[in-house]
GROMACS .gro file of C-alpha atoms in nm:
model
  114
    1UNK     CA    1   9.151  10.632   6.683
    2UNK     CA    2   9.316  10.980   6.784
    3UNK     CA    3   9.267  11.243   6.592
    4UNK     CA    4   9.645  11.378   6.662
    5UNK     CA    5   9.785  11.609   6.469
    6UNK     CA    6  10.208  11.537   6.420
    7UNK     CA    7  10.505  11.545   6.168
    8UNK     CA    8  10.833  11.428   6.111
    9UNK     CA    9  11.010  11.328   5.786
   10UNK     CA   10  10.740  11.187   5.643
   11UNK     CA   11  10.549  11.480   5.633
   12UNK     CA   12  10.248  11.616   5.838
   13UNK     CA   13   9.988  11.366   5.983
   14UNK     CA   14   9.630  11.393   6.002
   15UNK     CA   15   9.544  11.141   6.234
   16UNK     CA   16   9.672  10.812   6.358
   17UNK     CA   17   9.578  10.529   6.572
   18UNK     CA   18   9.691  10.408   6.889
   19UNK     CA   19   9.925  10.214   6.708
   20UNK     CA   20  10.064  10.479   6.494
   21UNK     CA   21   9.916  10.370   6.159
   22UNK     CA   22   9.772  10.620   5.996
   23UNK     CA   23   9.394  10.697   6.003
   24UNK     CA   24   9.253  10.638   5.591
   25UNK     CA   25   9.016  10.952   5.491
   26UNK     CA   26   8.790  10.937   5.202
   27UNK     CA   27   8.848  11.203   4.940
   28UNK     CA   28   8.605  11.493   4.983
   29UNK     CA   29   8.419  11.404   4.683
   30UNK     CA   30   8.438  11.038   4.759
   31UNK     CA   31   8.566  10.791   4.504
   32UNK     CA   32   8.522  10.773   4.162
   33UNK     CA   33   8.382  10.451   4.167
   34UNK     CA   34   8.095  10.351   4.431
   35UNK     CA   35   7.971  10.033   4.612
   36UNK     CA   36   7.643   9.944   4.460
   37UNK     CA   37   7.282   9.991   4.657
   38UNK     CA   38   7.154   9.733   4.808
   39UNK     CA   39   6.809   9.802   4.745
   40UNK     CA   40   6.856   9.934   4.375
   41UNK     CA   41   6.791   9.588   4.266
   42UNK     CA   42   6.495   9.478   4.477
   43UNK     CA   43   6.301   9.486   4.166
   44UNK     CA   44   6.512   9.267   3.944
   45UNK     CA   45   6.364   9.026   3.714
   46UNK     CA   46   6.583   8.788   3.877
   47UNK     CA   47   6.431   8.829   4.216
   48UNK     CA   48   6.048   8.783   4.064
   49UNK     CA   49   5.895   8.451   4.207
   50UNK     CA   50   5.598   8.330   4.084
   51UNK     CA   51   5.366   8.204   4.385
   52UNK     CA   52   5.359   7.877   4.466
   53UNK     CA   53   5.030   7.635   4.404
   54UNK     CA   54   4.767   7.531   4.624
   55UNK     CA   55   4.861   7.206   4.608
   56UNK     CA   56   5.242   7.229   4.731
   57UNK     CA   57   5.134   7.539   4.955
   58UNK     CA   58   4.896   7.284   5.138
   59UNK     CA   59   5.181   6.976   5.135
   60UNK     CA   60   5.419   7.264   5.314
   61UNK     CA   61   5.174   7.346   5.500
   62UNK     CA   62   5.104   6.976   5.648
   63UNK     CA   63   5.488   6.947   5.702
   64UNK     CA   64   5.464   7.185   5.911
   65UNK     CA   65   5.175   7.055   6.093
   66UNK     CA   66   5.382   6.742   6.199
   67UNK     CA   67   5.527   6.770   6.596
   68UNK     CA   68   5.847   6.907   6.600
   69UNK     CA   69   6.153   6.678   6.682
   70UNK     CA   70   6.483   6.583   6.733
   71UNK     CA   71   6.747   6.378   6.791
   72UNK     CA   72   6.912   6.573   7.077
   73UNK     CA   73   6.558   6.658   7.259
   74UNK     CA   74   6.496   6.243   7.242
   75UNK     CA   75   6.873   6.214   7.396
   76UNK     CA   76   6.739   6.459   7.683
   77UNK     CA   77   6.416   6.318   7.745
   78UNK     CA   78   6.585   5.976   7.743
   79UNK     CA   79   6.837   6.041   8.011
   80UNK     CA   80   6.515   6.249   8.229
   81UNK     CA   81   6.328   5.923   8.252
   82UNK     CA   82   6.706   5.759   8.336
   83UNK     CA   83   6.722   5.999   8.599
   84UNK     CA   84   6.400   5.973   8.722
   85UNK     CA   85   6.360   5.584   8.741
   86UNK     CA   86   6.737   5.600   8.946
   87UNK     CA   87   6.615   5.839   9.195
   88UNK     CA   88   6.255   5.637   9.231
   89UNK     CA   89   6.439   5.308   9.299
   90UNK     CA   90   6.733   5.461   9.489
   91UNK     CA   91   6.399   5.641   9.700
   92UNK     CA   92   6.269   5.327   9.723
   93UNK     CA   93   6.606   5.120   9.911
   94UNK     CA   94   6.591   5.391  10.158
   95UNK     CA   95   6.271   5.363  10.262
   96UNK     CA   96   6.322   4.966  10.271
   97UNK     CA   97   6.632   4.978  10.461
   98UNK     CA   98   6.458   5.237  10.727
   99UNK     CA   99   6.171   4.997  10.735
  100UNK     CA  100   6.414   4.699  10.816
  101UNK     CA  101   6.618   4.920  11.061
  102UNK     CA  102   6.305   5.033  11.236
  103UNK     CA  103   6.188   4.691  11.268
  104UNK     CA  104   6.482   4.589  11.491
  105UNK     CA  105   6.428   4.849  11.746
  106UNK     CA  106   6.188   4.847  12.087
  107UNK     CA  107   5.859   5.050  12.057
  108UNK     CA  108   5.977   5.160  12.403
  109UNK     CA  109   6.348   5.331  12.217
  110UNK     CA  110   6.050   5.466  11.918
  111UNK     CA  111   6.000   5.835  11.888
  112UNK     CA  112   5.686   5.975  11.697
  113UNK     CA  113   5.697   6.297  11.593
  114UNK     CA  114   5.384   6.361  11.448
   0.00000   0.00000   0.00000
């Protein structure tokens, strides 16, 4: 917002925006009427919970005890293992075909590096 000061026929401006709306002030007392606290209430009646039993305080906590899952972590670990057992065998036909190419050449063309 710029704090411009301007007139014109509508009268004098305080301040408008880029846009040349003007800029809303609060009254210097404020308004009559007040958004409510937030934390005026924390002490409600309403918000009083009585604590829960030793009985369903130890069922929560074994509910929580159980390993964590889902469906999209199963869909992940699913399509790892896909992944892993296509590279293995895909490993695997390379080697083989080397080994079969290898096989057809002379010891006397063979060149170890090693």
């Amino acid at each position: 917002a710029c704090f411009a000061e301007a007139g014109g026929r509508f009268g004098p401006r305080l301040g408008c925006d880029a846009g040349g709306e003007r800029i809303s002030f609060l009254p210097v007392g404020g308004f009559e009427r007040d958004l409510p606290s937030d934390t005026d209430d924390d002490e409600c009646e309403e918000f009083q919970l009585p604590p829960p039993s030793d009985e369903s305080y130890e069922a929560a906590m074994r509910a929580l005890s159980a390993p964590l899952t889902c469906e999209r972590w199963r869909k992940e670990r699913a399509a790892e293992e896909r992944l892993q057992n296509l590279c293995q065998s895909n490993n695997k036909a390379v080697r083989e075909r080397l080994i079969e190419i290898n096989q057809d050449l002379d010891y006397r063309n063979k060149l170890y590096l090693g």
